[in-house]
GROMACS .gro file of C-alpha atoms in nm:
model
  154
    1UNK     CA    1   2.295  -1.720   1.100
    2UNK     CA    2   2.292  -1.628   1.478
    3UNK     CA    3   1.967  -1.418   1.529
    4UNK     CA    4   2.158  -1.094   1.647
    5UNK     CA    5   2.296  -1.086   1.297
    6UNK     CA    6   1.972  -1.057   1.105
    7UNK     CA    7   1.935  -0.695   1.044
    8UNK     CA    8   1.580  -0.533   0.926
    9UNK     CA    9   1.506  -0.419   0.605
   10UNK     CA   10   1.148  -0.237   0.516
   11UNK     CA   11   0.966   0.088   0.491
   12UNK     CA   12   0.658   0.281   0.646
   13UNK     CA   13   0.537   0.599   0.434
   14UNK     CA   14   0.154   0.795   0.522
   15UNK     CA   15   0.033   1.058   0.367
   16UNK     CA   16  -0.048   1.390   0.559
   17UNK     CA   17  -0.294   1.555   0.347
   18UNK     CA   18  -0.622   1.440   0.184
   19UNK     CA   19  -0.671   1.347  -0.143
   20UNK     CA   20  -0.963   1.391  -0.402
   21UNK     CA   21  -1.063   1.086  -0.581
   22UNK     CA   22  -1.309   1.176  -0.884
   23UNK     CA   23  -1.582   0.915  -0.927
   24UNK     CA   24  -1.542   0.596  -1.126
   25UNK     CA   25  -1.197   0.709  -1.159
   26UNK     CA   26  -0.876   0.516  -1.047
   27UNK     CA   27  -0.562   0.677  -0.915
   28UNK     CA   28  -0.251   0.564  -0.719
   29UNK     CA   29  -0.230   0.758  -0.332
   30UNK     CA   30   0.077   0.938  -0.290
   31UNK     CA   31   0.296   0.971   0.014
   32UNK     CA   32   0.473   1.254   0.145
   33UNK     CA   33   0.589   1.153   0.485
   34UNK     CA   34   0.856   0.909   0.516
   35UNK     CA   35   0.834   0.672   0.884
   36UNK     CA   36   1.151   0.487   0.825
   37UNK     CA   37   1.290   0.358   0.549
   38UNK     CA   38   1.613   0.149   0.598
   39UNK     CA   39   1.681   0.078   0.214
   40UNK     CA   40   1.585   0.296  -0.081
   41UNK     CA   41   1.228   0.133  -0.128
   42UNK     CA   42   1.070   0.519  -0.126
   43UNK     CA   43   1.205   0.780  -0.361
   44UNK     CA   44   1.042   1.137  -0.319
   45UNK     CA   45   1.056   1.180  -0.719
   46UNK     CA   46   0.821   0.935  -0.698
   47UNK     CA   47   0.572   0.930  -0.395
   48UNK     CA   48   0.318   0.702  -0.542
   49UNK     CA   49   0.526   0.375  -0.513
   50UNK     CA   50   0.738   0.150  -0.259
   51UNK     CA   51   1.006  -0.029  -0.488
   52UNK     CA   52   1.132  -0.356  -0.367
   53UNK     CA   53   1.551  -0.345  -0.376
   54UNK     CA   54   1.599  -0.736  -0.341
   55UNK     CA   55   1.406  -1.021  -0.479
   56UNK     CA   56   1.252  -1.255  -0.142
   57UNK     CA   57   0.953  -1.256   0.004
   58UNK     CA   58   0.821  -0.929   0.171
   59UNK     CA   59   0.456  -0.871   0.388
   60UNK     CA   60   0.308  -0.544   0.248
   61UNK     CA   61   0.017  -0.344   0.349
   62UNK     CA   62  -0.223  -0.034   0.347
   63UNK     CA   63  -0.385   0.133   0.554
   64UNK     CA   64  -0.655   0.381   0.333
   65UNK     CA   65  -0.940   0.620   0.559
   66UNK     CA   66  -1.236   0.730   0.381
   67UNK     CA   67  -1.412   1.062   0.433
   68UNK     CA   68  -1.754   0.978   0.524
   69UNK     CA   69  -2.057   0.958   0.225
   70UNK     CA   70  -2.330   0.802   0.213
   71UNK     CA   71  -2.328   0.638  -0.200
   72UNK     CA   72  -2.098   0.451  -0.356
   73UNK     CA   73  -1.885   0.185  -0.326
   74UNK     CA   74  -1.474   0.197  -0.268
   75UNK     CA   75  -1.178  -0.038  -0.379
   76UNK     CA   76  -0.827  -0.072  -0.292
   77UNK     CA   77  -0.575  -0.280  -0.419
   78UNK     CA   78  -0.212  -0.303  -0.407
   79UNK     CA   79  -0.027  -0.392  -0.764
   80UNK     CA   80   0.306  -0.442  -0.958
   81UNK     CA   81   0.279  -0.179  -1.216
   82UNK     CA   82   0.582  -0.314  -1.364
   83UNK     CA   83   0.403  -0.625  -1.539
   84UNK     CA   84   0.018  -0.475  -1.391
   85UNK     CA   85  -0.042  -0.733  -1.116
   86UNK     CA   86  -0.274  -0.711  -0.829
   87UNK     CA   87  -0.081  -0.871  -0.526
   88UNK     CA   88  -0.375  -0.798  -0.262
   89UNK     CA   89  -0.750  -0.879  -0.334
   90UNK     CA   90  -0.939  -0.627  -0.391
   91UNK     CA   91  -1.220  -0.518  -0.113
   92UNK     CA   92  -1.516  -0.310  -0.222
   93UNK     CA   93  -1.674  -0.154   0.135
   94UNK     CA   94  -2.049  -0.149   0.171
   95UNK     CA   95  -2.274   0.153   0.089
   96UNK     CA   96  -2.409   0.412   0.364
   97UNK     CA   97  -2.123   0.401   0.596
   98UNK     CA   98  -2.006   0.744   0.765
   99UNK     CA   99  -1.678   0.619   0.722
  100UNK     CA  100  -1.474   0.367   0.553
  101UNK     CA  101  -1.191   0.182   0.596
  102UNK     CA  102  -0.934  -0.061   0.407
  103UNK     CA  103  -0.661  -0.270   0.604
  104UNK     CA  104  -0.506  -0.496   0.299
  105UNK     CA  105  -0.192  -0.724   0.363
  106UNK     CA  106  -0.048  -0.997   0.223
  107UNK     CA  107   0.306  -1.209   0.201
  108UNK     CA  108   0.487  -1.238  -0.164
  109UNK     CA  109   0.752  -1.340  -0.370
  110UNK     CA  110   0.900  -1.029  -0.531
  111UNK     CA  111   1.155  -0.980  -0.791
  112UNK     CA  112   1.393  -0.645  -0.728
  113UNK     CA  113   1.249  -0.336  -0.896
  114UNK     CA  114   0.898  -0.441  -0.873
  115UNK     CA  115   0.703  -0.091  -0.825
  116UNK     CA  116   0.472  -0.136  -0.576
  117UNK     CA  117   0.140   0.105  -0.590
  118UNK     CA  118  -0.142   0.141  -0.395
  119UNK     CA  119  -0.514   0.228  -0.608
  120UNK     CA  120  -0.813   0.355  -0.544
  121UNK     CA  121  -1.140   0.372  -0.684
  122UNK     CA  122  -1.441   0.462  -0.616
  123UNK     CA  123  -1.831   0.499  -0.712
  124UNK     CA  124  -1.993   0.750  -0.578
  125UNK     CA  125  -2.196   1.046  -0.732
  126UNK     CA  126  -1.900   1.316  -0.621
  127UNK     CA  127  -1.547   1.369  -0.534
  128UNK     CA  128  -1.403   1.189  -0.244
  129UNK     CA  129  -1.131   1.216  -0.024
  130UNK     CA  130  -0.927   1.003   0.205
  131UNK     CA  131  -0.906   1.157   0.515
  132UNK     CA  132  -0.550   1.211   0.660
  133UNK     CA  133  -0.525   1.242   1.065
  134UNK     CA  134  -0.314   1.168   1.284
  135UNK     CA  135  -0.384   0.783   1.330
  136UNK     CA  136  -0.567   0.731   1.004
  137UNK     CA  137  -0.339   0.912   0.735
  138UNK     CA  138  -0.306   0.675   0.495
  139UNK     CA  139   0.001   0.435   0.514
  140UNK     CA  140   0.217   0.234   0.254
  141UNK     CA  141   0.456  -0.029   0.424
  142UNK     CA  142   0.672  -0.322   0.315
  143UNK     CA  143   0.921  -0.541   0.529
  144UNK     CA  144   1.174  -0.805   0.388
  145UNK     CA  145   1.057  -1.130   0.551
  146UNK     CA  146   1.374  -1.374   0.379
  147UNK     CA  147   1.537  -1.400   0.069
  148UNK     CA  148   1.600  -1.757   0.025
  149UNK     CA  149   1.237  -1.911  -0.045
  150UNK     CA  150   1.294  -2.244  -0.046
  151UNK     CA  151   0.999  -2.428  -0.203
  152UNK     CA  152   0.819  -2.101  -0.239
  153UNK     CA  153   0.543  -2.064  -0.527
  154UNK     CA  154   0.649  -1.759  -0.735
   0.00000   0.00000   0.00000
Protein backbone atom coordinates (compact mmCIF):
# COMPACT_ATOMS: atom_id res chain seq x y z
CA UNK A 1 0.00 0.00 0.00
CA UNK A 2 1.60 3.33 -1.21
CA UNK A 3 2.13 5.45 2.03
CA UNK A 4 -0.25 8.37 0.86
CA UNK A 5 -3.00 5.82 1.08
CA UNK A 6 -2.71 4.94 4.75
CA UNK A 7 -5.24 7.07 6.39
CA UNK A 8 -5.24 7.67 10.42
CA UNK A 9 -7.48 6.24 12.69
CA UNK A 10 -7.43 7.20 16.69
CA UNK A 11 -8.81 9.46 19.33
CA UNK A 12 -7.66 12.18 21.95
CA UNK A 13 -10.37 12.98 24.79
CA UNK A 14 -9.26 15.32 28.35
CA UNK A 15 -11.29 16.16 30.80
CA UNK A 16 -11.94 19.91 31.71
CA UNK A 17 -13.05 19.78 35.19
CA UNK A 18 -11.63 18.10 38.34
CA UNK A 19 -12.67 15.18 39.80
CA UNK A 20 -13.03 13.90 43.50
CA UNK A 21 -11.58 10.59 44.17
CA UNK A 22 -12.72 9.28 47.78
CA UNK A 23 -9.93 7.40 49.55
CA UNK A 24 -9.20 3.72 49.05
CA UNK A 25 -11.81 3.97 46.53
CA UNK A 26 -11.47 3.13 42.72
CA UNK A 27 -13.30 4.92 39.95
CA UNK A 28 -12.95 5.24 36.13
CA UNK A 29 -12.08 9.33 34.97
CA UNK A 30 -14.52 10.61 32.68
CA UNK A 31 -14.05 12.81 29.67
CA UNK A 32 -16.00 15.56 28.45
CA UNK A 33 -13.94 17.17 25.78
CA UNK A 34 -13.48 15.45 22.62
CA UNK A 35 -9.69 16.44 20.64
CA UNK A 36 -10.39 14.44 17.57
CA UNK A 37 -11.82 11.45 17.08
CA UNK A 38 -11.75 10.06 13.47
CA UNK A 39 -13.84 6.77 14.20
CA UNK A 40 -16.50 6.28 16.86
CA UNK A 41 -13.96 5.13 19.66
CA UNK A 42 -15.70 7.97 22.17
CA UNK A 43 -19.42 8.00 22.72
CA UNK A 44 -20.70 10.94 25.02
CA UNK A 45 -23.37 8.38 26.62
CA UNK A 46 -20.50 7.03 27.85
CA UNK A 47 -17.50 9.37 28.79
CA UNK A 48 -15.61 6.96 30.90
CA UNK A 49 -14.33 4.70 28.01
CA UNK A 50 -12.43 4.76 24.49
CA UNK A 51 -13.90 1.63 22.55
CA UNK A 52 -11.68 0.10 20.00
CA UNK A 53 -13.87 -0.26 16.43
CA UNK A 54 -11.34 -2.78 14.71
CA UNK A 55 -9.34 -5.57 16.10
CA UNK A 56 -5.11 -4.66 15.38
CA UNK A 57 -2.79 -3.37 17.39
CA UNK A 58 -3.31 0.22 18.85
CA UNK A 59 -0.65 2.49 21.32
CA UNK A 60 -2.87 3.90 24.13
CA UNK A 61 -2.16 6.28 26.84
CA UNK A 62 -3.02 8.63 29.86
CA UNK A 63 -2.12 11.41 30.93
CA UNK A 64 -3.69 11.81 34.88
CA UNK A 65 -2.55 15.34 37.17
CA UNK A 66 -2.84 15.10 40.77
CA UNK A 67 -3.85 17.95 43.08
CA UNK A 68 -1.10 18.31 45.42
CA UNK A 69 -1.22 16.31 49.19
CA UNK A 70 1.07 15.38 51.14
CA UNK A 71 -0.26 11.30 52.29
CA UNK A 72 -1.07 8.69 50.37
CA UNK A 73 -0.21 6.85 47.60
CA UNK A 74 -1.96 6.98 43.85
CA UNK A 75 -2.52 4.29 41.02
CA UNK A 76 -3.51 4.36 37.53
CA UNK A 77 -4.12 1.78 35.23
CA UNK A 78 -5.67 1.39 31.97
CA UNK A 79 -8.07 -1.94 31.53
CA UNK A 80 -10.49 -3.96 29.27
CA UNK A 81 -13.57 -3.94 31.31
CA UNK A 82 -15.03 -6.21 28.88
CA UNK A 83 -13.14 -9.46 30.21
CA UNK A 84 -11.37 -7.02 33.39
CA UNK A 85 -7.81 -6.81 32.05
CA UNK A 86 -5.16 -4.41 32.99
CA UNK A 87 -3.31 -3.54 29.63
CA UNK A 88 -0.81 -0.89 31.34
CA UNK A 89 1.13 -1.64 34.63
CA UNK A 90 0.09 -0.11 37.25
CA UNK A 91 2.36 2.87 38.90
CA UNK A 92 1.82 3.81 42.52
CA UNK A 93 3.64 7.59 42.93
CA UNK A 94 5.65 8.21 46.05
CA UNK A 95 4.31 9.93 49.23
CA UNK A 96 4.88 13.81 50.06
CA UNK A 97 4.89 15.13 46.63
CA UNK A 98 3.05 18.62 45.96
CA UNK A 99 2.01 17.15 42.92
CA UNK A 100 1.69 14.01 41.07
CA UNK A 101 1.75 12.77 37.89
CA UNK A 102 0.98 9.51 35.70
CA UNK A 103 2.15 9.21 31.92
CA UNK A 104 1.10 5.33 31.13
CA UNK A 105 1.42 3.91 27.47
CA UNK A 106 1.68 0.88 25.97
CA UNK A 107 1.21 -1.07 22.36
CA UNK A 108 -1.60 -4.03 22.17
CA UNK A 109 -3.42 -6.44 20.39
CA UNK A 110 -7.10 -5.54 20.67
CA UNK A 111 -10.17 -7.28 19.63
CA UNK A 112 -13.16 -4.71 18.32
CA UNK A 113 -15.45 -3.63 21.16
CA UNK A 114 -12.91 -3.88 23.79
CA UNK A 115 -13.96 -0.92 26.33
CA UNK A 116 -11.10 0.74 27.21
CA UNK A 117 -11.12 2.62 30.86
CA UNK A 118 -8.85 4.50 32.64
CA UNK A 119 -8.82 3.93 36.97
CA UNK A 120 -7.82 5.53 39.68
CA UNK A 121 -7.14 4.95 43.14
CA UNK A 122 -5.86 6.33 45.74
CA UNK A 123 -4.75 6.25 49.61
CA UNK A 124 -4.82 9.10 51.23
CA UNK A 125 -6.64 10.25 54.48
CA UNK A 126 -9.21 12.65 52.27
CA UNK A 127 -10.78 13.33 49.02
CA UNK A 128 -8.64 14.01 46.08
CA UNK A 129 -8.88 15.52 42.92
CA UNK A 130 -7.15 15.48 39.61
CA UNK A 131 -6.48 18.74 38.65
CA UNK A 132 -7.73 19.83 35.14
CA UNK A 133 -5.72 22.91 33.39
CA UNK A 134 -5.00 23.76 30.47
CA UNK A 135 -1.87 21.47 29.75
CA UNK A 136 -2.53 18.95 32.48
CA UNK A 137 -6.38 18.09 32.12
CA UNK A 138 -6.38 14.70 32.08
CA UNK A 139 -6.21 12.89 28.64
CA UNK A 140 -7.46 9.44 27.21
CA UNK A 141 -5.94 8.61 23.67
CA UNK A 142 -5.71 5.60 21.37
CA UNK A 143 -4.26 5.38 17.70
CA UNK A 144 -4.60 2.31 15.28
CA UNK A 145 -0.95 1.31 14.69
CA UNK A 146 -1.92 -1.90 11.89
CA UNK A 147 -4.34 -4.43 11.65
CA UNK A 148 -2.57 -7.29 10.22
CA UNK A 149 -0.20 -8.54 13.18
CA UNK A 150 1.70 -10.92 11.71
CA UNK A 151 3.43 -13.05 14.35
CA UNK A 152 1.97 -10.88 17.02
CA UNK A 153 1.42 -12.42 20.67
CA UNK A 154 -2.29 -11.86 21.49
Amino acid sequence: MPLQDLQFSGARVRSLVNQNFAPSTTLALTYDTVDYDTDGYFNNLQPDRLTVPVPGVYGFGAEVRWAGVSSGGRIASIIDVSNNRTHVEQWQLSNNQAALYHNLYTEQWLEAGAPLKVHLFQSSSATLNTFAVVHHAPAFFIRLLGVAAIGYRK
